[in-house]
mmCIF file with all atom_site columns, C-alpha atoms in Angstrom:
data_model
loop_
_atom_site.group_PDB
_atom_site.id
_atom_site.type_symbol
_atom_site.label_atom_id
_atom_site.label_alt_id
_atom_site.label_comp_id
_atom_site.label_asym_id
_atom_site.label_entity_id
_atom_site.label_seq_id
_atom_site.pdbx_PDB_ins_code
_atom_site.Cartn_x
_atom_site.Cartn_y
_atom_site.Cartn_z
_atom_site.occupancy
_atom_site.B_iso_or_equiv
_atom_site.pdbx_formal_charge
_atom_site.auth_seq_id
_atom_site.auth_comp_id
_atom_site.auth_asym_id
_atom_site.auth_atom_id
_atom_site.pdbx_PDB_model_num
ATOM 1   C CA . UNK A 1 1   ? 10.454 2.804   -24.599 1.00 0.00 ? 1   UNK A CA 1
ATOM 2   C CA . UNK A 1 2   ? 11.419 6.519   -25.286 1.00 0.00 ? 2   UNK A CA 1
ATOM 3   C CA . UNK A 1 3   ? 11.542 6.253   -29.306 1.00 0.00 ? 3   UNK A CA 1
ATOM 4   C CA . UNK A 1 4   ? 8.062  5.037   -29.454 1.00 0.00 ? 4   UNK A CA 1
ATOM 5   C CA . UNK A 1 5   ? 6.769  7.010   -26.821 1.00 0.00 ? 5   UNK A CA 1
ATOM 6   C CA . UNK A 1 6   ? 8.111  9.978   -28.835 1.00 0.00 ? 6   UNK A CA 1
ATOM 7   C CA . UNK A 1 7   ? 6.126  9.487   -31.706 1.00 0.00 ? 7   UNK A CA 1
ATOM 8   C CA . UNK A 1 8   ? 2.885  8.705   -29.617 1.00 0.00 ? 8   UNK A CA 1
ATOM 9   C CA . UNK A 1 9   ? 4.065  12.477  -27.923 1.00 0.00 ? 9   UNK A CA 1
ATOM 10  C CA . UNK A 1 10  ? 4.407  14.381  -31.069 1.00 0.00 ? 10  UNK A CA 1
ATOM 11  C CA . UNK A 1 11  ? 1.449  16.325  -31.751 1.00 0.00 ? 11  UNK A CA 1
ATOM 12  C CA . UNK A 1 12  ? 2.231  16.740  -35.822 1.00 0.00 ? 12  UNK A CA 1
ATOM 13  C CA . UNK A 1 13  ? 2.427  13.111  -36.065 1.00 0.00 ? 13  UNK A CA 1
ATOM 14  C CA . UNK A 1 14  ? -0.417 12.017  -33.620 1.00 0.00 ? 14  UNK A CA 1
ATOM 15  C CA . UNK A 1 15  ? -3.634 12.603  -35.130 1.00 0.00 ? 15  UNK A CA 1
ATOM 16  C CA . UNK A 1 16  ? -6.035 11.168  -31.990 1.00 0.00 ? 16  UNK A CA 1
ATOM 17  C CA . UNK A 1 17  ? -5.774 14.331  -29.250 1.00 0.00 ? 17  UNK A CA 1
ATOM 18  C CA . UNK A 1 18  ? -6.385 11.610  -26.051 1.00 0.00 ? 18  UNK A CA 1
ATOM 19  C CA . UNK A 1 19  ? -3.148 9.600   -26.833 1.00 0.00 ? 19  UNK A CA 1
ATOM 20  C CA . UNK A 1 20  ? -1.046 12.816  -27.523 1.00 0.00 ? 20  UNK A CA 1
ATOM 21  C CA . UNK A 1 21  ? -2.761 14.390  -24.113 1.00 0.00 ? 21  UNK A CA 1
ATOM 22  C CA . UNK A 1 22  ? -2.011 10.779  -22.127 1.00 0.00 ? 22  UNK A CA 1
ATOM 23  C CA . UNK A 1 23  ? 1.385  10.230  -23.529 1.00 0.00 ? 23  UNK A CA 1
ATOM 24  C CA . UNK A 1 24  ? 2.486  13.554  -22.585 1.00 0.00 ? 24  UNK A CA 1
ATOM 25  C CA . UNK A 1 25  ? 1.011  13.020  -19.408 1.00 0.00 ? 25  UNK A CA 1
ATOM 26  C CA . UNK A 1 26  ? 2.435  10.162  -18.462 1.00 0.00 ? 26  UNK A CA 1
ATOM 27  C CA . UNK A 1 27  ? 5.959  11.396  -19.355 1.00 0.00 ? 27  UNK A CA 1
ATOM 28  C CA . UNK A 1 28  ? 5.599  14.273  -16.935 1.00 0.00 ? 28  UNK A CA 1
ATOM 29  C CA . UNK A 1 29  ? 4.668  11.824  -14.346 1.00 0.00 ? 29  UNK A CA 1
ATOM 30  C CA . UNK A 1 30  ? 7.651  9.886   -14.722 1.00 0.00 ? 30  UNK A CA 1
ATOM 31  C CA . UNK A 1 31  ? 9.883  12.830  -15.275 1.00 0.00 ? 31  UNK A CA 1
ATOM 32  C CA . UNK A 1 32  ? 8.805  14.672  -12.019 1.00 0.00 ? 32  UNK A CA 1
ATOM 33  C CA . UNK A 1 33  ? 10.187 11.780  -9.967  1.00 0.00 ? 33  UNK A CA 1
ATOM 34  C CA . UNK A 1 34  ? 13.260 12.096  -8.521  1.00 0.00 ? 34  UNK A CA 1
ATOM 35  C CA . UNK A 1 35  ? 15.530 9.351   -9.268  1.00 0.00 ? 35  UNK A CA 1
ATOM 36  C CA . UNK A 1 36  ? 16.674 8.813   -5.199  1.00 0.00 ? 36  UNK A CA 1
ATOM 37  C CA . UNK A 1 37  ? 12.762 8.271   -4.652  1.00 0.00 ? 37  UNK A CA 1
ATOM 38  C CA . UNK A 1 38  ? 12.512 5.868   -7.726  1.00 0.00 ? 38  UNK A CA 1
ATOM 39  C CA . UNK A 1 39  ? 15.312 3.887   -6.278  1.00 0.00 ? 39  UNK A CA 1
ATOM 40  C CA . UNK A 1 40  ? 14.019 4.019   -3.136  1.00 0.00 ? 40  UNK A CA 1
ATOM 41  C CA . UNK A 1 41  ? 10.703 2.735   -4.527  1.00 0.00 ? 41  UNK A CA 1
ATOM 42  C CA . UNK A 1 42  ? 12.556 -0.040  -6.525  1.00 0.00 ? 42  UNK A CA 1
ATOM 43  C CA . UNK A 1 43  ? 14.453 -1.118  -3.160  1.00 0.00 ? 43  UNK A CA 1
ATOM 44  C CA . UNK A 1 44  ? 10.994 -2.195  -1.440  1.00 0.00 ? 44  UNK A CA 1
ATOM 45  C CA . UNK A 1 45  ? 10.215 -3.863  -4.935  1.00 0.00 ? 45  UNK A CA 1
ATOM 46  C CA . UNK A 1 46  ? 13.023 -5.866  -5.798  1.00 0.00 ? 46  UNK A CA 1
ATOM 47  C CA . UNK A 1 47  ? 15.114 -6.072  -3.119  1.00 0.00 ? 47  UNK A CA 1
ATOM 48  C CA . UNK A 1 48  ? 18.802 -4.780  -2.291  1.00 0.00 ? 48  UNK A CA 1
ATOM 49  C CA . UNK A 1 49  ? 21.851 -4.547  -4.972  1.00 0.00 ? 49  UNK A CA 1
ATOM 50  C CA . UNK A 1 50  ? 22.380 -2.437  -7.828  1.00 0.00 ? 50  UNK A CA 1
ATOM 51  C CA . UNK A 1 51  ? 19.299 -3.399  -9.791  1.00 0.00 ? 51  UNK A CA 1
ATOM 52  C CA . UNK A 1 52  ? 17.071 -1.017  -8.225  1.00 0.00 ? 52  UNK A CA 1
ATOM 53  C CA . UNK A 1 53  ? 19.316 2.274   -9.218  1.00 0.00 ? 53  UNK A CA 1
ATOM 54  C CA . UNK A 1 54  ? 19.813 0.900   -12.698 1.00 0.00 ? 54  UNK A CA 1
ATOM 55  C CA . UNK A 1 55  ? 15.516 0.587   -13.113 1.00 0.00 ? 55  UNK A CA 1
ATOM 56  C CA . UNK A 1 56  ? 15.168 4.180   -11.124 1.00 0.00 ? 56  UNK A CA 1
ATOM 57  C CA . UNK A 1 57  ? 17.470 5.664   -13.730 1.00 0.00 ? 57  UNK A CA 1
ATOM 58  C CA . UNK A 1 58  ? 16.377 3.651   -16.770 1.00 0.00 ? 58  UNK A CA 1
ATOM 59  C CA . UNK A 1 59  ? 12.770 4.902   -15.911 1.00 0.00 ? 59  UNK A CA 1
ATOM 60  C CA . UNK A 1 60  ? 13.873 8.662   -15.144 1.00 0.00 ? 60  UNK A CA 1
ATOM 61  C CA . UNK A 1 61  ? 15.691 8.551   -18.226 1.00 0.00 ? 61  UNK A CA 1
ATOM 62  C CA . UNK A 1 62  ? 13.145 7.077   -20.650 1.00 0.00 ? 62  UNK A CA 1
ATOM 63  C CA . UNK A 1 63  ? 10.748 9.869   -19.080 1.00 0.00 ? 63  UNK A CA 1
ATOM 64  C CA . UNK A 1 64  ? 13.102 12.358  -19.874 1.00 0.00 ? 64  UNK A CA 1
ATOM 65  C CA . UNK A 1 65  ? 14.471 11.706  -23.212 1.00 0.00 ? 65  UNK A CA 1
ATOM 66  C CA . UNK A 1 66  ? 10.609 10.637  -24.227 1.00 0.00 ? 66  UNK A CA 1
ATOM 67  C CA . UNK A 1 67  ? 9.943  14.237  -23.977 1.00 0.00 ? 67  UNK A CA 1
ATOM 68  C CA . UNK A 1 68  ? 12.939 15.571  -25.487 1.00 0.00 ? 68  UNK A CA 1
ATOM 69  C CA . UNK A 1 69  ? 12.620 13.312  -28.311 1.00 0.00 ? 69  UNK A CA 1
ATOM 70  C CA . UNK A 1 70  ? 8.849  14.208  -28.646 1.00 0.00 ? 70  UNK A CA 1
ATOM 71  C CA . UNK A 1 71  ? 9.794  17.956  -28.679 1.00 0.00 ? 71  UNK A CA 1
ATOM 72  C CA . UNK A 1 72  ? 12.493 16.891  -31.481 1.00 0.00 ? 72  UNK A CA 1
ATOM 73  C CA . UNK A 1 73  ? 9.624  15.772  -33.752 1.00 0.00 ? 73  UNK A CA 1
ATOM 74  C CA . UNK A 1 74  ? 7.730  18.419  -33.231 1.00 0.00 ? 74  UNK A CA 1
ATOM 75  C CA . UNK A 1 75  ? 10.035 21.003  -34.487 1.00 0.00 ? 75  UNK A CA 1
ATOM 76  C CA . UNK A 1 76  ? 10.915 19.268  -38.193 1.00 0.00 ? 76  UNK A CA 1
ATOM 77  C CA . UNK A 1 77  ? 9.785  20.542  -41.016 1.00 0.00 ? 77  UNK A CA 1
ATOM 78  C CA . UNK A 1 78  ? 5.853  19.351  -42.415 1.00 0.00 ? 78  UNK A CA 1
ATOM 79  C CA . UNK A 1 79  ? 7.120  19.421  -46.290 1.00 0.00 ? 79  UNK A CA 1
ATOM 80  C CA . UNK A 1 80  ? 8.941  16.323  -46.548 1.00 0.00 ? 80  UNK A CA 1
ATOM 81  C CA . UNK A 1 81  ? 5.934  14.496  -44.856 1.00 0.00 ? 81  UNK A CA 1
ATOM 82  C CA . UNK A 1 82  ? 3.556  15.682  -46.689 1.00 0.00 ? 82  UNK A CA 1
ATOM 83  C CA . UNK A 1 83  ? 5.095  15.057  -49.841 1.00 0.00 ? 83  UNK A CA 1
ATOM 84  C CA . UNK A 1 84  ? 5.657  11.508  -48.997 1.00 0.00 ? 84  UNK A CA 1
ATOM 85  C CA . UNK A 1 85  ? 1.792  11.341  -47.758 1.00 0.00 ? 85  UNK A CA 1
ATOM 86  C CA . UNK A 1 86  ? 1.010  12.714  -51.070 1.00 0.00 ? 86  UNK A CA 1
ATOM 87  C CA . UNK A 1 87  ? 2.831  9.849   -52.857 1.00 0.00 ? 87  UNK A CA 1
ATOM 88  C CA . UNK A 1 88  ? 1.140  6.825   -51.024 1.00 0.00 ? 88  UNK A CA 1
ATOM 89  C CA . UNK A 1 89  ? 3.651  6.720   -48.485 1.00 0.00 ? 89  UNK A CA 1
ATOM 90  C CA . UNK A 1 90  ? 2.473  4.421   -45.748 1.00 0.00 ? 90  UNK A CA 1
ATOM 91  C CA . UNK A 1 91  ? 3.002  6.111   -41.709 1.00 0.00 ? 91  UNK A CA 1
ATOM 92  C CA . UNK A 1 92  ? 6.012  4.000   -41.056 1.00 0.00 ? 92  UNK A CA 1
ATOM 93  C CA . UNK A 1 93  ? 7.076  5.266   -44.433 1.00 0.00 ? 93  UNK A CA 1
ATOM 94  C CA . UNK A 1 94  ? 6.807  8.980   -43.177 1.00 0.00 ? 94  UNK A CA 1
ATOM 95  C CA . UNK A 1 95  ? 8.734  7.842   -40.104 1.00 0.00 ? 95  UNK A CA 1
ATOM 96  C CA . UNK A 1 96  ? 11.855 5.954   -41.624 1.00 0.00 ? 96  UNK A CA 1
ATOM 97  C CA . UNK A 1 97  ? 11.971 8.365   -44.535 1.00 0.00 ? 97  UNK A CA 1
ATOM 98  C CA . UNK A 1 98  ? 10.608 12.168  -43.261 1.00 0.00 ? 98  UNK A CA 1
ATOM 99  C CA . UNK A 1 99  ? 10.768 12.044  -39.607 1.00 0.00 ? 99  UNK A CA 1
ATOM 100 C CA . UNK A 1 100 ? 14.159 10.033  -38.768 1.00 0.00 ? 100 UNK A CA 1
ATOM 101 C CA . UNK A 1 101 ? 16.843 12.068  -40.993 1.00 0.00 ? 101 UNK A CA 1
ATOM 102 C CA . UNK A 1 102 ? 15.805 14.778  -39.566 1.00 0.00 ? 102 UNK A CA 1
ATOM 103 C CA . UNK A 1 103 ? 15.549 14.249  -35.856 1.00 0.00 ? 103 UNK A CA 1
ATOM 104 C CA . UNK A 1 104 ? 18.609 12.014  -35.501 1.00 0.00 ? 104 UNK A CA 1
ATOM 105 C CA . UNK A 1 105 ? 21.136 14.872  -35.180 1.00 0.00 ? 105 UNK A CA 1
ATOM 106 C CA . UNK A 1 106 ? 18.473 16.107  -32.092 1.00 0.00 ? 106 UNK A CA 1
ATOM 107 C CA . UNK A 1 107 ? 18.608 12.712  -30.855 1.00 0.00 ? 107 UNK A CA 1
ATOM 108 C CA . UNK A 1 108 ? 22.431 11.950  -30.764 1.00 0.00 ? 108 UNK A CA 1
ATOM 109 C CA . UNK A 1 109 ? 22.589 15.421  -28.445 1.00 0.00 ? 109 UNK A CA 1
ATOM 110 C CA . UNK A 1 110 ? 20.150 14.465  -26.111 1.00 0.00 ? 110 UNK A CA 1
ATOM 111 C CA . UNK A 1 111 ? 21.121 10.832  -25.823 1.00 0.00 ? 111 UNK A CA 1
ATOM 112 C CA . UNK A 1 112 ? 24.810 12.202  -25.285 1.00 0.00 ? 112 UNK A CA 1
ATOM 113 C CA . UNK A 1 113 ? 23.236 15.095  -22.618 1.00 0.00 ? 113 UNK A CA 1
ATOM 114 C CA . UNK A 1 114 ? 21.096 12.233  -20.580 1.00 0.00 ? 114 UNK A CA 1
ATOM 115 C CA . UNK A 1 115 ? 23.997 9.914   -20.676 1.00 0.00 ? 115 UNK A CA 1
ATOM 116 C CA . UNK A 1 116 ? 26.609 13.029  -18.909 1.00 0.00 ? 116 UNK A CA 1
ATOM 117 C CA . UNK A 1 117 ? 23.212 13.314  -16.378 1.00 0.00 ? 117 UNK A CA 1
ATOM 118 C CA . UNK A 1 118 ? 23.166 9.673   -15.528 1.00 0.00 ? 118 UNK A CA 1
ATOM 119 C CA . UNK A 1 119 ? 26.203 9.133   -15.073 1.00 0.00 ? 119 UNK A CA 1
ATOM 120 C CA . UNK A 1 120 ? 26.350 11.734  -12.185 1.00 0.00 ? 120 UNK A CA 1
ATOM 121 C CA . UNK A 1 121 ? 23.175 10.349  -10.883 1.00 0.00 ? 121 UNK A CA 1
ATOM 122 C CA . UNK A 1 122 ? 24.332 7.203   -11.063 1.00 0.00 ? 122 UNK A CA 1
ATOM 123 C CA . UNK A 1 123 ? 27.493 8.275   -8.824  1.00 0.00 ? 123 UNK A CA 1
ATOM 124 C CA . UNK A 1 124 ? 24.519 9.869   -6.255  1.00 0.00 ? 124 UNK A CA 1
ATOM 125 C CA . UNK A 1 125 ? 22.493 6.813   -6.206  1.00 0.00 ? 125 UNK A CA 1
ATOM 126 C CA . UNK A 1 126 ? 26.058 5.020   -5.736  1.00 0.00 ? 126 UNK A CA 1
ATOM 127 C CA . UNK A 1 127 ? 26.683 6.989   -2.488  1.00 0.00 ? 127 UNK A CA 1
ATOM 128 C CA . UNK A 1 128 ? 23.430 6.084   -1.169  1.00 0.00 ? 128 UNK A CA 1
ATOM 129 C CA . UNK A 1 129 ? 23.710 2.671   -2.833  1.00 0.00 ? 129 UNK A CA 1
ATOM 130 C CA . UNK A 1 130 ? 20.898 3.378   -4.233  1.00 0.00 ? 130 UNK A CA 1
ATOM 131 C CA . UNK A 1 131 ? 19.128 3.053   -0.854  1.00 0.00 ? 131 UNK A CA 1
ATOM 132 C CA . UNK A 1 132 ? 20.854 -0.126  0.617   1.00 0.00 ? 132 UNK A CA 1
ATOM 133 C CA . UNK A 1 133 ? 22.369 2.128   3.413   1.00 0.00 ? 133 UNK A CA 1
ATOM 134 C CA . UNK A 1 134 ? 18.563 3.375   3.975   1.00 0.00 ? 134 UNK A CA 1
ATOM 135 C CA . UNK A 1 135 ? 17.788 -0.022  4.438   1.00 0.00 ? 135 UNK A CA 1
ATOM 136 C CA . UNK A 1 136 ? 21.000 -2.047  6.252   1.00 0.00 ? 136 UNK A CA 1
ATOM 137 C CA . UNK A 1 137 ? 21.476 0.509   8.797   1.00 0.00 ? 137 UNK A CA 1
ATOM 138 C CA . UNK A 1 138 ? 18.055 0.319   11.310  1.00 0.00 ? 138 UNK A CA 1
ATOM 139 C CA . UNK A 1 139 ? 17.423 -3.265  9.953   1.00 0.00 ? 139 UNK A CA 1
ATOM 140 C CA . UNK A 1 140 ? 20.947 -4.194  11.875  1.00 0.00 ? 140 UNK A CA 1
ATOM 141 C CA . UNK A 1 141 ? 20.402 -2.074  14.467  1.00 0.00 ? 141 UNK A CA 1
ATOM 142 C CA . UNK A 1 142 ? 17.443 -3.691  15.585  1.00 0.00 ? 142 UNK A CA 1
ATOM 143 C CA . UNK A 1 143 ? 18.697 -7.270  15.682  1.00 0.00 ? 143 UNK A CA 1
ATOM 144 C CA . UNK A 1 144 ? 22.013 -5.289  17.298  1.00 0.00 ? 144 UNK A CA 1
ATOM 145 C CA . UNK A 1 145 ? 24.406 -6.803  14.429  1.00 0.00 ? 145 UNK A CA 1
ATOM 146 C CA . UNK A 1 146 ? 27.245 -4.683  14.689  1.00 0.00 ? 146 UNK A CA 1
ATOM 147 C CA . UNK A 1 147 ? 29.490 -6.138  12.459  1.00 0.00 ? 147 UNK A CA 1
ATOM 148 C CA . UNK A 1 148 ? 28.102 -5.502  9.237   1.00 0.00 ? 148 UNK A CA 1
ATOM 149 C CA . UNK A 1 149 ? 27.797 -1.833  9.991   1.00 0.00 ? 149 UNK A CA 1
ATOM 150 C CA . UNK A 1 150 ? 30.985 0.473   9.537   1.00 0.00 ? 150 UNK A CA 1
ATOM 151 C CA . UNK A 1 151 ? 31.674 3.492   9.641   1.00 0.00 ? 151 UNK A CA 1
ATOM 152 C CA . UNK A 1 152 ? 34.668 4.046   6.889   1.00 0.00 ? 152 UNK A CA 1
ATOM 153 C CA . UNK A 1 153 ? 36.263 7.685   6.707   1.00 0.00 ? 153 UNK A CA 1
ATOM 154 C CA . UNK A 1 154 ? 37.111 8.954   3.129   1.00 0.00 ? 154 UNK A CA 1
ATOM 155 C CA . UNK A 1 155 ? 41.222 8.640   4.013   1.00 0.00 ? 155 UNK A CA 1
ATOM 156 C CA . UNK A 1 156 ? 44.112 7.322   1.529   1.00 0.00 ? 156 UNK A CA 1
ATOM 157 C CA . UNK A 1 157 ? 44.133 3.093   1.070   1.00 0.00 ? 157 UNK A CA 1
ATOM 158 C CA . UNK A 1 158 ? 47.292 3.240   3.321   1.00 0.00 ? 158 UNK A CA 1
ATOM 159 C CA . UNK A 1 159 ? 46.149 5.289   6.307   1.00 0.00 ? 159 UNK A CA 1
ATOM 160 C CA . UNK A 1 160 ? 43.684 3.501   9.342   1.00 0.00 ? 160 UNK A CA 1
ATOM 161 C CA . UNK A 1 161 ? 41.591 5.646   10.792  1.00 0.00 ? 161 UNK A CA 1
ATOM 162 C CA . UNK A 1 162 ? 42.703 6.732   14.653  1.00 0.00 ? 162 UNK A CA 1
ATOM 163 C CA . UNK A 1 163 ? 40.829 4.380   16.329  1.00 0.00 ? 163 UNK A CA 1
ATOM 164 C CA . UNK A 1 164 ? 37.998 1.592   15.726  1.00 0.00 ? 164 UNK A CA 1
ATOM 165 C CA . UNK A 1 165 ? 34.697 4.199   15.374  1.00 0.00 ? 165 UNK A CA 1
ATOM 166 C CA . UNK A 1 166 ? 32.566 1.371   14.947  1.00 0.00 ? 166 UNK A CA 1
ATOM 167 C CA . UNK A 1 167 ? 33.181 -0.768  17.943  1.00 0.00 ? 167 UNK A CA 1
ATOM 168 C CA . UNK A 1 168 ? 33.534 2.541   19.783  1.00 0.00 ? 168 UNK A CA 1
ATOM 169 C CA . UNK A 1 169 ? 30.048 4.191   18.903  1.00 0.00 ? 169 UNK A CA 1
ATOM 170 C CA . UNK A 1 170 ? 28.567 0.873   18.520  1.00 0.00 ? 170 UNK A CA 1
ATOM 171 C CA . UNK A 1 171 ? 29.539 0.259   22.450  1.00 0.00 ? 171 UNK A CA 1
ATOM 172 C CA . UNK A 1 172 ? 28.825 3.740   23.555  1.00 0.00 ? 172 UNK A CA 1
ATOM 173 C CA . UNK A 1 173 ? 25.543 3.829   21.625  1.00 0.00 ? 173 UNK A CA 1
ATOM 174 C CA . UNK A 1 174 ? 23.818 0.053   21.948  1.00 0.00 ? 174 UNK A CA 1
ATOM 175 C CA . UNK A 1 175 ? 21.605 0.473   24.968  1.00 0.00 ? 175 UNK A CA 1
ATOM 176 C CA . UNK A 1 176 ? 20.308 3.656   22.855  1.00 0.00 ? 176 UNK A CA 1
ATOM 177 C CA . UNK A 1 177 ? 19.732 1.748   20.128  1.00 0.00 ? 177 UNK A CA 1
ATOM 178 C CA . UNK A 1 178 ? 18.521 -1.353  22.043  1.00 0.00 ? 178 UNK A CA 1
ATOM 179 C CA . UNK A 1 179 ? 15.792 0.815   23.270  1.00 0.00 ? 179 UNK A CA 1
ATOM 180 C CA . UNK A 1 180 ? 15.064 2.615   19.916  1.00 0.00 ? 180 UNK A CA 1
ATOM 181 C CA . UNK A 1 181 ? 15.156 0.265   17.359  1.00 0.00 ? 181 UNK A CA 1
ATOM 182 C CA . UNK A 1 182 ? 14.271 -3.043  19.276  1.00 0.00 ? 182 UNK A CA 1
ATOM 183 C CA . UNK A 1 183 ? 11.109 -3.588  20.297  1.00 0.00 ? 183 UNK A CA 1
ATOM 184 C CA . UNK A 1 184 ? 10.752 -7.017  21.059  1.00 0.00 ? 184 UNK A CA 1
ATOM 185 C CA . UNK A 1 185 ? 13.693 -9.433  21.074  1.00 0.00 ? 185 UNK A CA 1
ATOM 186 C CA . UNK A 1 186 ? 13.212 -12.270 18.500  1.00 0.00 ? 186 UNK A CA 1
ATOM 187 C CA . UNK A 1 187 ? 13.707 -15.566 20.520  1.00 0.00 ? 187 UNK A CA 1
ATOM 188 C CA . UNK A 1 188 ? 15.855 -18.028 18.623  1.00 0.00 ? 188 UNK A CA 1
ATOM 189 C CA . UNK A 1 189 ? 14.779 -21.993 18.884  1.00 0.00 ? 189 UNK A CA 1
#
């Protein structure tokens, strides 16, 4: 959604001010999000997994590159355009033919620059899994579920942590929790 976005973006190429203004507009919007708060967002939507980090960057990312590939068009040079309006040349014409060979060098960079940013952000939104721990955390707490809660140190694959933190806290800290987080027990039939 970023190419054509782009063009509707591009204020030498968009000849109706409201769509340049709302386009633009709309880009900002989805650019100022943060991607944690997307995926957050796309947790309540869709549910748990990896699917809501890949739409929170995916949206971030067509926001961002939108933009960049707006500003692209906007620097190219007017002659080769307006020679091939002068010859009949249809808009899609000017596109393919004016517009393309000379943004595409701007393009590969900032395809290659968003790609280097999501990949860290997709490490981020990996650490948070992309808000399942914001979710499974309080949501076993309050049915007191212990076992699918851990608590894993960063250590090498053939050292055990000291002792069992998550039975430990889990047995030092349930009538906190009980308390806290559980405010009616669900009665099973």
């Amino acid at each position: 959604p970023a190419i054509p976005l782009s063009f509707l973006a591009a204020r030498n190429l968009q000849s109706r001010r409201w769509v340049y203004q709302c386009t633009r507009q709309a880009l900002n919007v989805v650019r100022s999000i943060n991607e944690l708060i997307l995926a957050l967002v796309f947790v309540s939507a869709v549910g748990l997994g990896p699917f809501p980090g890949v739409l929170a960057l995916a949206l971030h990312g067509a926001g961002m590159l939108g933009k960049f590939f707006a500003d692209a068009i906007e620097e190219i040079d007017q002659g080769p355009l307006e020679a091939l309006r002068a010859t009949g040349a249809r808009p899609l014409q000017v596109i393919v033919f004016g517009v393309l060979p000379q943004v595409v060098t701007a393009w590969i960079a900032v395809v290659l620059y968003r790609f280097e940013v999501n990949l860290r952000s997709a490490t981020v939104l990996g650490m948070v899994g992309a808000g399942v721990g914001v979710a499974i955390v309080p949501e076993a707490a309050r049915h007191l579920h212990t076992d699918g809660v851990e608590y894993r140190p960063l250590l090498p694959p053939d050292q055990k942590p000291p002792v069992n933190l998550n039975r430990a806290m889990m047995d030092k800290y349930r009538p906190l929790l009980a308390r806290h987080y559980v405010k009616e027990r669900p009665e099973f039939v």
